[in-house]
Amino acid sequence: MEQPALLEMRGICKEFPGVKALDGVNLTVRPGTVHALMGENGAGKSTLMKCLFGIYHRDAGTIMLDGKEVSFKSSKEALENGVAMVHQELNQALTRTVKDNLWLGRYPKIAGVMVDEGKMAKRTKEIFESLNIQVDPKAVMSSLPVSQRQLVEIAKAVSYNSKIIVFDEPTSSLTETEVEHLFRIINMLREKGCGIIYISHKMEEILRISDDVTIMRDGTWVATRPAKELTMDEIIRLMVGRELTNRFPPKTNKPADVILDVEHIAGKYTRLKDATFQLRKGEILGIAGLDGSGRTEVLENLFGAMTRQGGTIRLHGKEIQNRTPGESIKNGFALLTEERRATGIFGIRDIRENTVISNLKSYLIAGVCLSNKKMKEDTDWAIQAMHIKTPSQKTQIRSLSGGNQQKVIIGRWLLTKPEVLLLDEPTRGIDVGAKYEIYQLIIDLANEGKGVIMVSSEMPELLGVCDRILVMSGGQVAGEVDAASTSQEEILTLAAKYV
């Protein structure tokens, strides 16, 4: 006998000015199951979940939770009724401690007045121990890497004893070891009878962890199937509406002479101890390593976003300093940051402003005013070249899906015509079709003679796109491998060398 549904969403519709985000979408989640929600960026996955969670008010449709119709007016109301959500873009009180973030808005009180610090610490410790999360409850949130902040958010969702927990791209900032830990937590929740809604673009994960899969396209429901009946190729076909036979474009770039020579760079007040490497014209150099290995710090050091302790950087044989991002841009460097919401986008500004912001001097007329015509033309180019889904250039960037925000930032940097492009997790939270487009773009840039350095947590991505891979461990270079002949095992062995 089939179990009654824990959650039923029927005929959900939602419109924003100029775009129909959801058009009659259905979703049914059974208790004790993981239900994957898949689709390209802009397909409506996050919008559907925000309608469930009370962030958006749906225009039409019904939501049934445990057989009763619900219509949450806020996320607080959703949480109080057993629906929790771990968002892709973390929104935390970074200056507060871990335990403060866990109990924000529901502090245990003494006599209803004073915060019961002892009880809060005890309950935090109990939750972390039950989930085997190794994070100091007293640590300030901003001091933690993104992966640990993500685990805190998962613990917070679990602490509500939720019936439904939504995971929106939960592994985008996690290493392989942390992904295994997350899957153990999900299996524990599944055994307790929770319904898990799992949004991800990583198809290997979907096929491994899910019981059911619902696929959306352009705001509509396409199909719901048992995960065991689906293949990767079938999921891609349903998602994009066409066959996509290869995950990676053909590698047509040909590395030439050395353009960048980096010797013994080290960061002040950071984990980067020592990095020496070269980058060739037309080459795509990958950087692999475990979380905290110093991968991101290498890019930030090269771009002047952090203070350098020592070492030299030479471009075309000439020593440069890159003390600040402004100086680095003048020297032909561009940096796509890992945390697009915190350090990439200007959320309340529109697409045009976000696209041209790094290149404003080129739009000056007589050194006085900006050319709207030229800015519009360049933004049109970025929208078309990046395949950005947006109603118009005047749309606020924060209303776009995460993947489309990422495309805007890439377009922004390409307008500066960089010689060295530094990419930190360039396809994080991006669907398979858009990933292919970005991979092709990276290869095209290399074909134009640009040097590309790319940090990624996805091993297949590094092996499929890069020419060479630098492996970081404990803040230093543990080794360098040829992408065509290495293996994931060799990279992981090097990554653990100085841990």
XYZ file of C-alpha atoms in Angstrom:
499
model
C 0.000 0.000 0.000
C 1.407 3.402 -1.021
C 2.219 5.833 1.783
C 0.148 9.028 2.007
C 2.034 12.089 0.825
C 3.819 14.193 3.414
C 3.784 17.217 1.108
C 1.678 17.957 -1.972
C 2.092 21.076 -4.098
C -0.492 21.317 -6.894
C -0.785 23.817 -9.762
C 1.631 26.342 -8.232
C 1.895 29.581 -10.247
C 4.042 32.649 -9.614
C 4.613 35.738 -11.761
C 7.150 38.540 -11.453
C 7.105 41.693 -13.610
C 7.943 40.559 -17.140
C 8.357 36.860 -16.365
C 6.158 33.868 -15.442
C 8.438 32.039 -13.000
C 6.075 29.117 -12.241
C 3.229 27.803 -14.375
C 1.131 25.043 -12.815
C 3.970 23.130 -11.094
C 3.283 19.914 -9.131
C 5.449 18.246 -6.459
C 4.668 15.313 -4.154
C 7.051 14.228 -1.377
C 6.590 10.919 0.484
C 7.695 10.509 4.129
C 11.128 8.939 4.610
C 12.288 9.740 1.072
C 14.710 12.071 -0.700
C 12.982 13.858 -3.572
C 15.405 15.541 -5.982
C 14.319 18.713 -7.777
C 16.251 19.358 -10.976
C 16.286 21.836 -13.836
C 18.447 24.427 -15.554
C 19.160 27.775 -13.900
C 15.974 29.820 -14.107
C 13.767 26.703 -14.332
C 11.946 27.801 -11.166
C 13.272 25.350 -8.556
C 14.244 27.909 -5.912
C 11.112 29.974 -6.625
C 8.918 26.912 -5.992
C 10.680 26.283 -2.682
C 10.353 29.938 -1.660
C 6.590 29.650 -2.280
C 6.547 26.628 0.052
C 8.709 28.376 2.662
C 6.633 31.573 2.843
C 9.264 33.846 1.247
C 7.055 34.340 -1.837
C 3.258 34.421 -1.953
C 2.038 32.081 -4.712
C -0.457 33.442 -7.257
C -2.338 30.138 -7.645
C -2.268 26.509 -6.517
C -2.514 24.590 -3.221
C 0.006 23.254 -0.704
C -0.941 20.316 1.537
C 1.292 19.366 4.486
C 0.367 16.166 6.336
C -3.057 16.270 4.653
C -3.834 19.843 5.735
C -3.789 22.872 3.435
C -1.157 25.435 4.447
C -0.183 28.883 3.238
C 2.770 30.216 5.203
C 3.078 33.993 5.395
C 6.737 33.937 6.467
C 9.722 31.649 6.854
C 9.242 31.823 10.645
C 5.736 30.399 10.264
C 7.051 27.653 7.956
C 9.769 26.684 10.471
C 7.266 26.594 13.325
C 5.122 24.197 11.273
C 7.927 21.784 10.443
C 9.289 23.068 7.111
C 12.981 24.078 7.064
C 15.231 25.212 4.229
C 19.009 25.246 3.852
C 19.566 27.991 1.280
C 22.220 27.894 -1.442
C 23.229 31.483 -0.648
C 23.933 31.550 3.079
C 22.345 34.449 4.944
C 23.892 34.410 8.406
C 24.796 36.865 11.168
C 28.540 36.753 10.493
C 29.581 38.842 13.506
C 27.727 36.545 15.926
C 28.804 33.149 17.257
C 27.795 29.784 15.843
C 25.373 29.095 18.715
C 23.807 32.563 18.325
C 23.126 31.773 14.661
C 21.610 28.428 15.600
C 19.082 29.917 18.048
C 18.552 33.384 16.566
C 14.936 34.448 17.085
C 14.205 31.619 19.549
C 16.753 31.971 22.329
C 16.033 29.812 25.406
C 15.174 32.226 28.226
C 15.403 32.302 32.009
C 12.063 33.493 33.441
C 11.169 34.653 29.930
C 13.638 37.537 30.172
C 17.344 36.621 30.143
C 18.996 34.436 27.529
C 19.894 31.069 29.058
C 23.482 30.790 27.774
C 24.081 27.466 29.538
C 21.028 25.794 28.032
C 21.850 27.223 24.587
C 25.423 25.860 24.743
C 24.192 22.445 25.981
C 21.556 22.088 23.248
C 23.999 23.218 20.541
C 26.545 20.629 21.733
C 23.886 17.888 21.706
C 22.774 18.700 18.140
C 26.352 18.877 16.840
C 27.233 15.572 18.527
C 24.157 13.849 17.090
C 25.181 14.997 13.590
C 28.939 14.505 14.198
C 29.622 18.145 13.288
C 33.062 19.306 14.451
C 32.488 23.068 14.775
C 33.196 25.221 17.839
C 29.828 26.665 19.022
C 31.683 29.718 20.413
C 33.439 30.543 17.121
C 32.440 33.754 15.351
C 30.631 32.843 12.134
C 32.856 34.991 9.885
C 35.946 33.045 11.024
C 34.625 29.777 9.558
C 35.133 28.536 5.988
C 32.004 28.349 3.813
C 31.796 24.562 4.208
C 31.528 24.771 8.016
C 29.001 27.607 7.806
C 26.958 25.328 5.532
C 27.049 22.546 8.146
C 25.860 25.003 10.829
C 22.899 25.891 8.594
C 22.080 22.184 8.188
C 22.237 21.716 11.976
C 19.878 24.668 12.400
C 17.329 23.101 10.030
C 17.559 19.780 11.897
C 17.144 21.552 15.270
C 13.557 22.486 14.362
C 12.572 18.765 14.255
C 11.285 19.458 10.767
C 8.998 17.166 8.752
C 10.261 18.633 5.463
C 13.812 19.896 4.930
C 14.798 21.592 1.668
C 18.470 21.419 0.686
C 19.275 23.955 -2.049
C 22.679 23.088 -3.605
C 23.972 21.809 -0.238
C 27.257 20.393 -1.558
C 28.353 23.378 -3.654
C 30.914 24.390 -0.986
C 31.733 20.946 0.415
C 34.704 18.677 -0.167
C 34.165 14.983 -0.992
C 34.658 14.000 2.672
C 32.095 16.602 3.773
C 29.648 15.405 1.099
C 29.852 11.879 2.556
C 29.140 13.385 5.990
C 26.114 15.263 4.622
C 24.759 12.081 3.026
C 25.015 10.283 6.385
C 22.969 13.101 7.967
C 20.370 12.881 5.161
C 20.081 9.104 5.552
C 19.586 9.550 9.300
C 16.771 12.057 8.634
C 15.235 9.735 6.038
C 15.159 6.898 8.598
C 13.297 9.210 11.007
C 10.563 9.689 8.397
C 11.533 13.191 7.232
C 10.820 14.241 3.668
C 13.925 15.694 2.038
C 13.743 17.953 -1.027
C 17.201 17.999 -2.609
C 18.106 20.591 -5.244
C 21.388 19.983 -7.044
C 23.010 20.138 -10.464
C 25.377 17.266 -9.600
C 23.773 14.287 -11.283
C 26.036 11.674 -9.703
C 24.753 12.834 -6.300
C 21.130 12.859 -7.443
C 21.253 9.295 -8.729
C 22.989 8.129 -5.562
C 20.965 9.820 -2.806
C 17.445 10.231 -4.270
C 14.336 8.069 -4.227
C 12.295 10.254 -6.594
C 13.262 12.938 -9.116
C 11.128 15.828 -10.381
C 12.442 17.766 -13.373
C 11.407 21.322 -14.242
C 12.016 23.427 -17.342
C 11.195 27.126 -17.889
C 8.878 27.309 -14.873
C 6.878 24.185 -15.759
C 6.740 20.598 -14.481
C 8.291 18.158 -16.975
C 8.396 14.755 -15.253
C 8.553 12.882 -11.933
C 10.281 9.493 -11.983
C 11.818 7.013 -9.522
C 15.570 7.740 -9.420
C 16.427 4.088 -10.130
C 14.682 4.344 -13.526
C 16.728 7.349 -14.671
C 20.136 7.667 -16.315
C 22.339 10.749 -16.490
C 21.616 11.157 -20.210
C 17.852 10.906 -19.647
C 17.961 13.551 -16.884
C 19.932 15.914 -19.141
C 17.475 15.386 -22.023
C 14.478 16.140 -19.775
C 16.199 19.179 -18.233
C 17.412 20.901 -21.379
C 14.912 19.511 -23.883
C 17.675 18.222 -26.128
C 20.490 15.685 -26.202
C 23.776 16.721 -24.599
C 26.198 13.958 -25.420
C 29.383 15.371 -23.865
C 29.855 16.999 -20.476
C 32.958 18.868 -21.636
C 33.739 20.609 -24.942
C 36.690 19.396 -27.048
C 39.965 20.858 -25.757
C 41.264 22.901 -28.663
C 43.574 25.299 -26.793
C 47.339 24.963 -27.231
C 49.492 26.278 -24.321
C 52.465 28.340 -25.550
C 55.089 30.519 -23.828
C 55.065 31.334 -20.115
C 53.176 34.567 -19.382
C 52.978 34.388 -15.575
C 55.791 33.304 -13.253
C 54.933 33.039 -9.544
C 57.664 32.310 -6.988
C 57.198 31.537 -3.294
C 54.159 33.741 -2.721
C 52.786 33.645 0.827
C 49.851 35.439 2.392
C 49.946 37.549 5.519
C 47.441 36.415 8.201
C 46.178 33.585 5.955
C 46.738 29.869 5.346
C 48.867 30.394 2.218
C 52.478 29.512 3.133
C 54.247 28.935 -0.171
C 53.200 28.636 -3.815
C 55.457 28.518 -6.855
C 54.169 27.833 -10.372
C 54.022 29.080 -13.958
C 51.109 29.818 -16.279
C 51.417 29.657 -20.057
C 49.679 31.665 -22.732
C 46.569 29.773 -23.829
C 46.711 27.426 -20.840
C 44.026 26.433 -18.338
C 45.697 25.698 -15.008
C 43.530 24.015 -12.384
C 44.019 24.260 -8.623
C 42.796 21.328 -6.523
C 42.945 20.692 -2.782
C 40.880 20.063 0.306
C 38.929 22.824 2.011
C 41.397 25.070 3.864
C 44.334 24.037 1.669
C 44.937 27.601 0.445
C 43.388 27.298 -3.035
C 41.314 30.482 -2.825
C 44.167 32.336 -1.111
C 46.418 31.751 -4.153
C 43.925 33.619 -6.366
C 43.277 36.387 -3.832
C 47.030 36.853 -3.376
C 47.590 37.198 -7.128
C 44.718 39.686 -7.377
C 45.784 41.891 -4.465
C 42.672 41.038 -2.466
C 44.879 39.958 0.429
C 48.191 41.218 1.813
C 51.191 39.324 0.492
C 53.827 38.252 3.013
C 56.487 37.579 0.395
C 57.289 36.155 -3.017
C 57.360 37.575 -6.533
C 54.920 37.764 -9.445
C 56.221 38.279 -12.985
C 54.000 38.978 -16.004
C 55.791 38.571 -19.361
C 59.076 38.488 -17.433
C 58.461 41.837 -15.710
C 57.912 41.931 -11.950
C 54.550 43.351 -10.870
C 53.181 44.022 -7.399
C 49.363 43.695 -7.633
C 49.039 45.327 -4.209
C 45.336 46.093 -4.728
C 42.528 44.804 -6.973
C 42.608 48.125 -8.863
C 46.305 47.715 -9.643
C 45.702 44.084 -10.643
C 42.947 45.059 -13.100
C 45.322 47.586 -14.706
C 47.865 44.769 -15.070
C 45.298 42.616 -16.921
C 44.040 40.383 -14.094
C 40.399 39.498 -13.346
C 39.008 37.538 -10.373
C 35.696 35.681 -10.244
C 35.142 35.122 -6.496
C 33.712 31.995 -4.880
C 31.009 33.806 -2.900
C 29.083 35.698 -5.584
C 26.438 37.028 -3.199
C 28.949 38.384 -0.654
C 31.743 39.547 -2.967
C 30.473 39.331 -6.561
C 27.139 41.028 -7.169
C 25.602 44.378 -6.226
C 22.221 42.882 -5.346
C 20.009 45.981 -5.511
C 21.549 47.250 -8.773
C 20.401 46.151 -12.228
C 22.050 43.859 -14.778
C 23.596 46.734 -16.731
C 25.250 48.318 -13.699
C 26.580 44.949 -12.529
C 27.948 44.213 -16.013
C 29.840 47.468 -16.628
C 30.999 48.294 -13.073
C 34.599 47.057 -13.547
C 35.052 48.841 -16.859
C 33.555 52.307 -16.272
C 36.546 54.298 -17.549
C 36.030 52.910 -21.057
C 32.522 54.472 -21.169
C 33.587 58.034 -20.319
C 32.754 60.741 -22.865
C 35.290 63.577 -22.712
C 36.236 62.279 -19.277
C 33.013 63.679 -17.824
C 29.892 61.529 -18.343
C 29.178 57.889 -19.140
C 27.934 56.705 -22.532
C 24.592 54.967 -21.971
C 24.643 53.749 -25.585
C 28.001 51.982 -25.176
C 27.037 50.509 -21.786
C 23.787 49.182 -23.272
C 25.647 47.629 -26.230
C 28.191 45.918 -23.988
C 25.458 44.621 -21.668
C 23.554 43.274 -24.689
C 26.737 41.489 -25.755
C 27.178 39.941 -22.273
C 23.523 38.798 -22.114
C 23.778 37.132 -25.518
C 27.295 35.695 -25.116
C 26.591 34.311 -21.636
C 22.998 33.214 -22.464
C 21.743 35.137 -19.421
C 18.025 34.624 -18.735
C 16.649 38.033 -17.745
C 13.544 40.049 -18.693
C 15.700 43.131 -19.365
C 18.943 44.953 -18.593
C 17.062 46.903 -15.922
C 16.181 43.808 -13.872
C 17.758 43.750 -10.392
C 20.477 41.108 -10.383
C 19.306 39.641 -7.072
C 16.080 38.495 -8.762
C 18.035 36.217 -11.150
C 18.888 32.602 -10.398
C 22.340 31.935 -8.930
C 23.679 30.601 -12.212
C 22.523 33.626 -14.178
C 24.117 35.923 -11.585
C 27.379 34.033 -12.146
C 27.117 34.557 -15.906
C 26.681 38.320 -15.399
C 29.890 38.455 -13.337
C 31.834 36.481 -15.955
C 30.559 38.875 -18.649
C 31.629 41.827 -16.468
C 35.212 40.601 -16.290
C 35.442 39.714 -19.963
C 34.663 43.348 -20.810
C 37.924 44.335 -19.055
C 39.791 42.179 -21.634
C 41.970 40.404 -19.051
C 45.217 38.597 -19.855
C 45.004 36.407 -16.756
C 41.582 35.211 -15.661
C 41.321 33.871 -12.082
C 38.212 31.732 -11.549
C 37.185 30.494 -8.077
C 34.522 27.767 -8.400
C 33.218 29.215 -11.715
C 30.376 26.685 -12.117
C 29.246 26.504 -8.500
C 25.443 26.160 -8.442
C 25.151 26.126 -12.238
C 23.180 23.580 -14.271
C 24.702 21.109 -16.705
C 23.746 23.046 -19.858
C 25.124 26.337 -18.535
C 28.250 24.573 -17.264
C 29.013 23.379 -20.787
C 28.657 26.952 -22.061
C 31.062 28.254 -19.403
C 33.569 25.472 -20.113
C 33.416 26.393 -23.800
C 33.915 30.041 -22.918
C 36.991 29.192 -20.801
C 38.479 27.145 -23.661
C 37.693 29.943 -26.146
C 39.514 32.432 -23.906
C 42.518 30.108 -23.764
C 42.369 29.858 -27.590
C 42.618 33.670 -27.681
C 45.897 33.441 -25.750
C 44.541 34.236 -22.289
C 45.941 32.434 -19.262
C 43.278 30.904 -17.023
C 43.703 29.699 -13.426
C 40.679 27.800 -12.129
C 39.949 26.590 -8.584
C 37.322 23.860 -8.377
C 36.054 21.326 -5.828
C 34.732 19.147 -8.656
C 37.430 16.713 -9.722
C 35.784 15.705 -13.049
C 35.630 19.412 -13.951
C 39.363 19.908 -13.361
C 40.216 16.756 -15.315
C 37.833 17.624 -18.169
C 38.754 21.293 -18.692
C 42.324 21.909 -17.463
C 45.720 21.252 -19.044
C 47.654 20.988 -15.784
C 46.491 20.767 -12.163
C 48.299 22.297 -9.196
C 47.458 20.468 -5.951
C 47.474 22.477 -2.704
C 47.829 20.921 0.756
C 48.282 22.682 4.078
C 48.863 26.066 2.454
C 51.581 24.940 0.049
C 51.957 23.274 -3.337
C 51.992 19.501 -2.830
C 52.496 18.655 -6.491
C 51.645 19.344 -10.095
C 50.021 16.820 -12.464
C 49.096 16.588 -16.122
C 45.290 16.578 -16.407
C 45.286 14.152 -19.345
C 47.256 11.427 -17.560
C 46.492 11.832 -13.834
C 43.708 10.247 -11.766
C 41.423 11.379 -8.958
C 43.318 9.034 -6.619
C 46.672 10.717 -7.387
C 45.181 14.183 -6.809
C 43.577 13.162 -3.476
C 46.845 11.583 -2.298
C 48.699 14.839 -3.002
C 45.901 16.878 -1.377
C 46.442 14.978 1.888
C 50.255 15.326 1.794
C 50.653 18.156 4.338
C 47.360 17.843 6.231
